Coordinates of C-alpha atoms and ligand atoms in Angstrom, one line a residue:
X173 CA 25.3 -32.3 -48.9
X174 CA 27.4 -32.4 -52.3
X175 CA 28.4 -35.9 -54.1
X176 CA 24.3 -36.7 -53.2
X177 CA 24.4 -38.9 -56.5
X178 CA 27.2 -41.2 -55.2
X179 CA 27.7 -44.1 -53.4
X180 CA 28.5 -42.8 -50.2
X181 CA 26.0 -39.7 -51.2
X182 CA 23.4 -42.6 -50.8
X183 CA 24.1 -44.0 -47.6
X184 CA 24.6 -40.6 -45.6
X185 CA 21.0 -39.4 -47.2
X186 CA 19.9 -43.2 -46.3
X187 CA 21.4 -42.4 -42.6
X188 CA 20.4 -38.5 -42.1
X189 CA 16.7 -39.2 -43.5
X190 CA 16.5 -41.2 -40.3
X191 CA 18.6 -39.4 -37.8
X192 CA 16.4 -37.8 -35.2
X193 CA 18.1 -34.6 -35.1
X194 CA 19.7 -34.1 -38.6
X195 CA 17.3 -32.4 -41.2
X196 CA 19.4 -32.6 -45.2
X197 CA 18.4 -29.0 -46.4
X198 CA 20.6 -29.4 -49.8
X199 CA 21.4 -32.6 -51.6
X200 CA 23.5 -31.6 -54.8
X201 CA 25.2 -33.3 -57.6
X202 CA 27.8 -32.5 -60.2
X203 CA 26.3 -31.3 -64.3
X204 CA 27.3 -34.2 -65.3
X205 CA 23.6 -36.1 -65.6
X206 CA 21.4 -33.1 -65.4
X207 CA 21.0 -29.8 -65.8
X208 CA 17.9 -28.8 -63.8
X209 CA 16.9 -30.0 -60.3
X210 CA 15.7 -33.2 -60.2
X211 CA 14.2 -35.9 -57.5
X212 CA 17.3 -37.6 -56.0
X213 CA 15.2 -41.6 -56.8
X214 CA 15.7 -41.1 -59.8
X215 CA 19.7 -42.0 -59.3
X216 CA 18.9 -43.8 -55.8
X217 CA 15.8 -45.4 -56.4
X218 CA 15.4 -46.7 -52.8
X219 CA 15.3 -43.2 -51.4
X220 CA 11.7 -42.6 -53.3
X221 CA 8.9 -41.0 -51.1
X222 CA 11.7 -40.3 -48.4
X223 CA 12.9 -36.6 -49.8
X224 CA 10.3 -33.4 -50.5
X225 CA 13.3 -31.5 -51.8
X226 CA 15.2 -32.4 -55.0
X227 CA 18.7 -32.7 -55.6
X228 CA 20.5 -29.7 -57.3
X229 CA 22.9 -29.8 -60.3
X230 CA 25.8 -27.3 -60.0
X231 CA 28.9 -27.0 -61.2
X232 CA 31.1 -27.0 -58.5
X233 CA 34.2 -25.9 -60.7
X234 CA 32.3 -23.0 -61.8
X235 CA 30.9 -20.9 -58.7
X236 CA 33.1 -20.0 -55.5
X237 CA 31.7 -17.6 -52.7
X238 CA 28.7 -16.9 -52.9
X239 CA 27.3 -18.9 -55.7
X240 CA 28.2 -21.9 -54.0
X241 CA 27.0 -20.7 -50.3
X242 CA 23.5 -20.3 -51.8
X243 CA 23.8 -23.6 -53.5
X244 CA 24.9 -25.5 -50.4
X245 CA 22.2 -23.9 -48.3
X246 CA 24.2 -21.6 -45.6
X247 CA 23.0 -19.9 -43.7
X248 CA 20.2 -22.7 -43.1
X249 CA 22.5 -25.2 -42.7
X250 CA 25.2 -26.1 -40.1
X251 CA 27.1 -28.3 -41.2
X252 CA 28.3 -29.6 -45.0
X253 CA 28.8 -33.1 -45.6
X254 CA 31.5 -33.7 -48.9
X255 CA 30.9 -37.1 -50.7
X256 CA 33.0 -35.4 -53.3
X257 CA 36.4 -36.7 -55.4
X258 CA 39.7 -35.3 -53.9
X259 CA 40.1 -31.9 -55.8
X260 CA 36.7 -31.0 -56.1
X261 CA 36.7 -31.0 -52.1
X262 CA 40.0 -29.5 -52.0
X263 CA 38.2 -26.6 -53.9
X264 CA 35.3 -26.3 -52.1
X265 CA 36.1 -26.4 -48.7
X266 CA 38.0 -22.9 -48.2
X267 CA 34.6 -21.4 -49.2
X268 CA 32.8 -23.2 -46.9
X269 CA 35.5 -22.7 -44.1
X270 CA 35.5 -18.7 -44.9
X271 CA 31.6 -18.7 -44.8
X272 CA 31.7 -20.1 -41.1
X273 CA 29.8 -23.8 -41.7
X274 CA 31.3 -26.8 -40.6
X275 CA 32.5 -28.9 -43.1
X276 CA 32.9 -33.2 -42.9
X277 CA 34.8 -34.1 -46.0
X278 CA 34.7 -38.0 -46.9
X279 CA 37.3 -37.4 -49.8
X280 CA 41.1 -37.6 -49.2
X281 CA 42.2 -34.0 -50.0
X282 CA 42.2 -33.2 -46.1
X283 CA 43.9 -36.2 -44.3
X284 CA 47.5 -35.7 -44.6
X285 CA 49.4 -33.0 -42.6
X286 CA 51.7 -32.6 -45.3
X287 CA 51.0 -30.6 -48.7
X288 CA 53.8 -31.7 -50.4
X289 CA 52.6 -35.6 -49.7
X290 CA 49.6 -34.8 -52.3
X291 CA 51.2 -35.1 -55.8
X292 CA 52.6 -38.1 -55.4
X293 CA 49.9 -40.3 -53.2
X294 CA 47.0 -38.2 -54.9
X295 CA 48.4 -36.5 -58.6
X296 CA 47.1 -33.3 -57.7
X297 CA 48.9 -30.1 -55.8
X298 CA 47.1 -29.2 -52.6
X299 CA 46.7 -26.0 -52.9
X300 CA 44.7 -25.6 -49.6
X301 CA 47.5 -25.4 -47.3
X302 CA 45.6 -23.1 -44.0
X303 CA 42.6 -25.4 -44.5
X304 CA 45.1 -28.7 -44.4
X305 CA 46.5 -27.3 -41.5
X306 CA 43.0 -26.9 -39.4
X307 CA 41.8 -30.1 -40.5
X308 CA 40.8 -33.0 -38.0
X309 CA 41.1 -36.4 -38.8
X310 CA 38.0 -37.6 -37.4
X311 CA 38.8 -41.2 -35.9
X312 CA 36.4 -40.7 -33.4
X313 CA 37.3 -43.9 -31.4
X314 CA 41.1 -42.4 -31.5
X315 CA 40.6 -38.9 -30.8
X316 CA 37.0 -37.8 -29.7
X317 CA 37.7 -34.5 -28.0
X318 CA 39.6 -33.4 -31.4
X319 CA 36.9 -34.4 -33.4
X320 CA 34.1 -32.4 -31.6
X321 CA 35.5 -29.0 -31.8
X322 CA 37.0 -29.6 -35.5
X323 CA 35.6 -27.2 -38.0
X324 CA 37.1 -29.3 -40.5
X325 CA 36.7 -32.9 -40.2
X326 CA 38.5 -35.3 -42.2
X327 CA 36.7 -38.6 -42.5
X328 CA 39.1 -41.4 -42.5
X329 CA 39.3 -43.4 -45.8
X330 CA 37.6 -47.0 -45.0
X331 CA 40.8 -49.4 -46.1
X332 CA 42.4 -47.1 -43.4
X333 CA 39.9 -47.2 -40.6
X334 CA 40.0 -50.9 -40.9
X335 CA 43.7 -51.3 -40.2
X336 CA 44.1 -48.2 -38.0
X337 CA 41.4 -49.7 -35.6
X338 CA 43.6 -53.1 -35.7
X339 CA 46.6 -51.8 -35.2
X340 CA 46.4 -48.7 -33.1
X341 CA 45.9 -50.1 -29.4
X342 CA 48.5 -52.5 -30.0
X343 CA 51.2 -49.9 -31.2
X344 CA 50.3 -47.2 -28.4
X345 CA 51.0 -49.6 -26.3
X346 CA 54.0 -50.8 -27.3
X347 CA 53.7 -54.2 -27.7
X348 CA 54.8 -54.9 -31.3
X349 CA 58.5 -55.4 -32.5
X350 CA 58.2 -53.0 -35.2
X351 CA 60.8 -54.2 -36.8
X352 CA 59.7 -57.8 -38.2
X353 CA 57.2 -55.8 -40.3
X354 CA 53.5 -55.3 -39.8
X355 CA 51.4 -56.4 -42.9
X356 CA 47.8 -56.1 -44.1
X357 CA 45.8 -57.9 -46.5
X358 CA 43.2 -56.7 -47.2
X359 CA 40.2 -56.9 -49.6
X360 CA 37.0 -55.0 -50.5
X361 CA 33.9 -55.1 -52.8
X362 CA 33.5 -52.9 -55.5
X363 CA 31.5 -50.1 -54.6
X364 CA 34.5 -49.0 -52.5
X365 CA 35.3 -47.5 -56.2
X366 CA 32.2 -45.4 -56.5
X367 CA 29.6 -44.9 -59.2
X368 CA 31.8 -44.4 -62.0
X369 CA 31.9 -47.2 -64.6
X370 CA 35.1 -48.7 -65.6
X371 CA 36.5 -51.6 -67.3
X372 CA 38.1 -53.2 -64.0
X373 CA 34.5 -52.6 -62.4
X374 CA 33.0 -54.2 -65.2
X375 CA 30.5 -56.9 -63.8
X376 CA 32.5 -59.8 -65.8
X377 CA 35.7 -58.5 -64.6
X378 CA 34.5 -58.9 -60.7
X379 CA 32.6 -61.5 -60.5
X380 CA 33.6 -64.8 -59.4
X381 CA 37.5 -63.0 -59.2
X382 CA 39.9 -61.6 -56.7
X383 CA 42.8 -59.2 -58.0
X384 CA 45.3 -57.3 -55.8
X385 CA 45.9 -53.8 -57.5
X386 CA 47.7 -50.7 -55.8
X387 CA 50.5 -52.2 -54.6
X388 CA 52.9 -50.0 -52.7
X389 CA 50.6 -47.0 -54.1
X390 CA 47.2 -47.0 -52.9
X391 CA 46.6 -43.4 -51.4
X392 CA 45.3 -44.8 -47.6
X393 CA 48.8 -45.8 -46.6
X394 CA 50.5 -42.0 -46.1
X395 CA 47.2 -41.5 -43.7
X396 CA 47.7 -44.7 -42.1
X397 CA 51.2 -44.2 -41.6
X398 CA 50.5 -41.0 -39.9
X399 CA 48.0 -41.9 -37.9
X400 CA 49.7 -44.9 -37.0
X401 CA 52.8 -43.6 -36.2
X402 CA 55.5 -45.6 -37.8
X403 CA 57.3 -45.8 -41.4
X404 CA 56.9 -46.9 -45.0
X405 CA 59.6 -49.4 -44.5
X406 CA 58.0 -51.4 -42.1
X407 CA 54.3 -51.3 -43.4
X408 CA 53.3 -53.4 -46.3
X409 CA 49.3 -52.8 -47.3
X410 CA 47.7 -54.9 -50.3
X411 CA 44.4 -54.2 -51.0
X412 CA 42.5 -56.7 -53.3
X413 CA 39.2 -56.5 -55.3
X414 CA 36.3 -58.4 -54.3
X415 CA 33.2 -59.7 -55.8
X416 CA 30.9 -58.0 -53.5
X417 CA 29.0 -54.8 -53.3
X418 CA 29.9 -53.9 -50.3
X419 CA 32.1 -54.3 -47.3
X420 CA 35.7 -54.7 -46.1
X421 CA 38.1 -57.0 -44.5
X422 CA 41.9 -56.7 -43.5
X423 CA 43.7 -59.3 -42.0
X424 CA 46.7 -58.0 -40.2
X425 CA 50.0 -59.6 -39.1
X426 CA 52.4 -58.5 -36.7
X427 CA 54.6 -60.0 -34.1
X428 CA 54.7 -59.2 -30.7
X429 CA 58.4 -57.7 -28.7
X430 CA 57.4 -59.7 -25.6
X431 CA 55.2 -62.8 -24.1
X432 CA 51.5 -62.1 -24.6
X433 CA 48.4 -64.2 -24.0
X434 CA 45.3 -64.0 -26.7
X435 CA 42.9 -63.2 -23.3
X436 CA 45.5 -60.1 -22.8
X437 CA 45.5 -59.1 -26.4
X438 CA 41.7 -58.9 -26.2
X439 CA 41.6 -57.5 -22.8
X440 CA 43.4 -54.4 -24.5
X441 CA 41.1 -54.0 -26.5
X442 CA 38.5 -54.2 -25.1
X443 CA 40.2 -51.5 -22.1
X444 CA 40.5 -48.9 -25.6
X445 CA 37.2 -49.5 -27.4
X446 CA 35.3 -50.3 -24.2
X447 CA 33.6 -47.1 -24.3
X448 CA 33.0 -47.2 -28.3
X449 CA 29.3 -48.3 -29.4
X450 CA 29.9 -49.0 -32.6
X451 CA 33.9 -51.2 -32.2
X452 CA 32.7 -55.1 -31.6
X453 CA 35.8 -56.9 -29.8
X454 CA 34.9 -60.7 -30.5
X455 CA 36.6 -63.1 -27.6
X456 CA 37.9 -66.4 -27.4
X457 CA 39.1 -66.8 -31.0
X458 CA 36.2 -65.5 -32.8
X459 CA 36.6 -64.1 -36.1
X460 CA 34.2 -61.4 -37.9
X461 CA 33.5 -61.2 -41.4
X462 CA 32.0 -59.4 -43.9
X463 CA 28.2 -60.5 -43.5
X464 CA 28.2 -59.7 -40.0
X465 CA 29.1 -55.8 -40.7
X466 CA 27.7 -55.3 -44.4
X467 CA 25.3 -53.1 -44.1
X468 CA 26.0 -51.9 -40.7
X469 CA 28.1 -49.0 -39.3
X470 CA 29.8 -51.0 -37.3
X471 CA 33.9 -52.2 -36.9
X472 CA 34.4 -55.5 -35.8
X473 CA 37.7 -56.9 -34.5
X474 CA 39.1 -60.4 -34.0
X475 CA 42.2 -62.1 -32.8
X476 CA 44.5 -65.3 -33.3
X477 CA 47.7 -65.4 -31.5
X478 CA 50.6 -67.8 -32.1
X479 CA 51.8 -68.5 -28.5
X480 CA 55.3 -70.3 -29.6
X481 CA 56.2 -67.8 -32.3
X482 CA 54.1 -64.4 -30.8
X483 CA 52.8 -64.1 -33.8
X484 CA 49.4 -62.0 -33.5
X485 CA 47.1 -62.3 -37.0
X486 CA 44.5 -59.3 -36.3
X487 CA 41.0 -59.6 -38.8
X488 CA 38.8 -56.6 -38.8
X489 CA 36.0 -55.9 -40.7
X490 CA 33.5 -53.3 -41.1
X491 CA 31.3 -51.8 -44.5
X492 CA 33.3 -49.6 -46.9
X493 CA 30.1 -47.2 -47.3
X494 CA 29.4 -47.5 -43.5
X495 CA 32.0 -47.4 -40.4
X496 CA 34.3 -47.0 -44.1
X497 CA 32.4 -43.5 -45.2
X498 CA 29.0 -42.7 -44.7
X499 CA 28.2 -44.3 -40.7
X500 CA 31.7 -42.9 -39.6
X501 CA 30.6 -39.4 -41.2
X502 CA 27.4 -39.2 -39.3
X503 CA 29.1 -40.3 -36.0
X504 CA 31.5 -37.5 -36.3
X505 CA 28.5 -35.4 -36.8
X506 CA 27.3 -36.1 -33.5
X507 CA 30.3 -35.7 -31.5
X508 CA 30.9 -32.4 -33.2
X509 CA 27.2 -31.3 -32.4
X510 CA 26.9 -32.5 -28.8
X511 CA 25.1 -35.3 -29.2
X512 CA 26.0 -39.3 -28.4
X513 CA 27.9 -40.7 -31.0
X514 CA 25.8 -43.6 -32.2
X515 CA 22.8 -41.4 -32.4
X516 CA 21.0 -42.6 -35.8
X517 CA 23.9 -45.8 -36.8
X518 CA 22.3 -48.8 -34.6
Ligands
LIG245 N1 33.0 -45.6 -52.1 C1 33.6 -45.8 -50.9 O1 33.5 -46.9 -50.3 C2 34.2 -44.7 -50.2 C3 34.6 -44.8 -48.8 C4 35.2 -43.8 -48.2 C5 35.4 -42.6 -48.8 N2 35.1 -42.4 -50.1 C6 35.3 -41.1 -50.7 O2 34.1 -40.4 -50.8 C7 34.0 -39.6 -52.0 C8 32.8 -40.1 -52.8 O3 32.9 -41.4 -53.1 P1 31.8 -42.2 -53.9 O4 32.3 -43.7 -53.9 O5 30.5 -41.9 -53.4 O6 32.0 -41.7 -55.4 P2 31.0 -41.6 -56.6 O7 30.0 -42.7 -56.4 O8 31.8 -41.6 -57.8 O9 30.2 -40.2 -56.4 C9 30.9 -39.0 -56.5 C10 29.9 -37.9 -56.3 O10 30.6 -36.7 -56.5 C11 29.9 -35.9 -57.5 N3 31.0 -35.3 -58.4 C12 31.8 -35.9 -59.2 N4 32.6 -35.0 -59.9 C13 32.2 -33.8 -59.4 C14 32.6 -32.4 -59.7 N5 33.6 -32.1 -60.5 N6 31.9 -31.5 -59.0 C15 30.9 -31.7 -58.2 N7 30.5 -33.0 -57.9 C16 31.2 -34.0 -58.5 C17 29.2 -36.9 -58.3 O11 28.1 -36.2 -59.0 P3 27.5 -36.8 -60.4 O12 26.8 -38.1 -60.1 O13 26.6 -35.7 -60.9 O14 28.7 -37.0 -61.3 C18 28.7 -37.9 -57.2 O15 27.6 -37.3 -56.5 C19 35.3 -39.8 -52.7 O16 36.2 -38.8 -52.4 C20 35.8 -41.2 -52.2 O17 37.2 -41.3 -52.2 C21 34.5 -43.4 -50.8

């Protein structure tokens, strides 16, 4: 695994230690905070006694071929998880693709279809293109079969799974007038930021606040319109900053094209996510939130509908590091090795 000192680095080793058929062989970080191997509680302190091996240093800008191969493990290993930022994955991953290991990458350099999308959503030219162009992204509630032969996998951003879950069985099935706009709000604690300190993340900063930042440019909405289906004009996504650690929640508007009941709207659901263990469809009006999914890999959905107006107000929830990163990483591990997809997350 490489990004093993991050946030999302945490919770996959905190997931794979435990998984019964998933063995971490590597666990490497950047140079940045060490230059000789070292045991990975020393950065994650709540992983002591679970690891005998230690996590590497290497400089991932420096090595290609085979450098990197013998850093990352290969041939031992079958698989590479990347908890890495966007161009340091964008990097990487041809090598690994060209040494025949499956790659998961949890960064965004691999979820949009279009090159030319990168510079402005990301500020970087993809310069990856046959890799971009193999790339699954691995919704694994939206498109299993895709996800378990995918060589590359593309773990969804967790903003983005949040609203695609929300919104997706609603739009396949045609049931929302697409042109009154489809809105999200929604909000997320700060580790959804990762490790690196920063004046915004600044304790004083978050706590006992709530600031919307990204508006119009937060780098989830090309993937969600793509996965989605439908344009920038008639998507509007705030994301806001929240003084918690972890988790997410995005509560969705949209208004329906024709006469539907709430116990329809949920029966829909639960018809597309009937077969998913790790989607919770709440009934009757119930509405998650964030302490029922922190710390869990699981996505939970809730409804209110407007009967007069058909106006539908979607809420879904689910932990940025788990269903968000880490928990949705590890399912698509399964699916792509055989096994049943919430092997090791419940
Ligand atoms: N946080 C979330 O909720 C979340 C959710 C979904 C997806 N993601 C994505 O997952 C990835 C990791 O996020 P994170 O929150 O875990 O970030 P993070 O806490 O900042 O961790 C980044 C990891 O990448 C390593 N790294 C940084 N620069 C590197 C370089 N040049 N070469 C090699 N390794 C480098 C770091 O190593 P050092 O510690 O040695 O610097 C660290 O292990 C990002 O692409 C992020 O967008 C994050």
């Amino acid at each position: 695994m490489l990004g093993a000192t991050g946030y999302v680095g945490r919770e996959l080793l905190t997931l794979l230690v435990r998984h019964p058929d998933a063995r971490v062989v590597r666990m490497i970080s950047s140079t940045s905070g060490a230059s000789k191997p070292f045991p990975i509680e020393q950065v994650h302190p709540a992983l002591r006694s679970r690891f005998t091996i230690p996590c590497l240093p290497v400089d991932l800008e420096g090595p290609g071929g085979f450098a990197l191969l013998e850093a990352v493990g290969a041939p031992e290993a079958d698989v590479v998880f990347l908890a890495t930022p966007h161009e340091t994955s964008c990097d990487v991953v041809p090598v690994l693709l060209d040494a025949g290991l499956r790659v998961i990458d949890l960064s965004g350099a691999f979820r949009l279809k279009d090159a030319a999308a990168y510079p402005r959503w990301y500020g970087f030219e993809h310069h990856a293109s046959e890799a971009l162009a193999e790339a699954v992204y691995g919704l694994p509630e939206l498109n299993p079969a895709a996800v378990a032969s995918a060589r590359l996998l593309s773990n969804p951003g967790c903003y983005a799974t949040s609203v695609i879950l929300a919104l997706s069985p609603l739009l396949r099935s045609g049931w929302v007038d697409i042109s009154a706009g489809i809105i999200s709000d929604s909000k997320s604690g700060a580790s959804g930021a990762g490790r690196t300190p920063s004046g915004k993340l600044h304790f004083p900063e978050v706590n006992e606040n709530c600031r919307a930042y990204g508006l119009f440019t937060h780098r989830h909405v090309p993937e969600m319109l793509q996965a989605l289906d439908i344009g920038e004009k008639d998507f509007i996504f705030t994301p806001h900053l929240l003084p918690v650690t972890r988790g997410i929640l995005s509560t969705v508007y949209v208004r329906f094209n024709a006469r539907r009941t709430l116990g329809e709207v949920v029966a829909l659901f639960k018809q597309i996510y009937g077969p998913s263990p790790l989607v919770r469809v709440y009934e009757g009006g119930a509405l998650p939130e964030i302490q029922a999914v922190a710390g869990t890999q699981y996505a939970d959905l809730g409804f209110a509908l407007d009967e007069e107006t058909q106006r539908l107000i979607i809420v879904s929830a689910l932990d940025n590091l788990g269903k968000g990163a880490a928990g949705q990483a590890v399912q698509n591990m399964n699916l792509m090795f055989g096994l049943p997809q919430e092997v090791g997350l419940i």
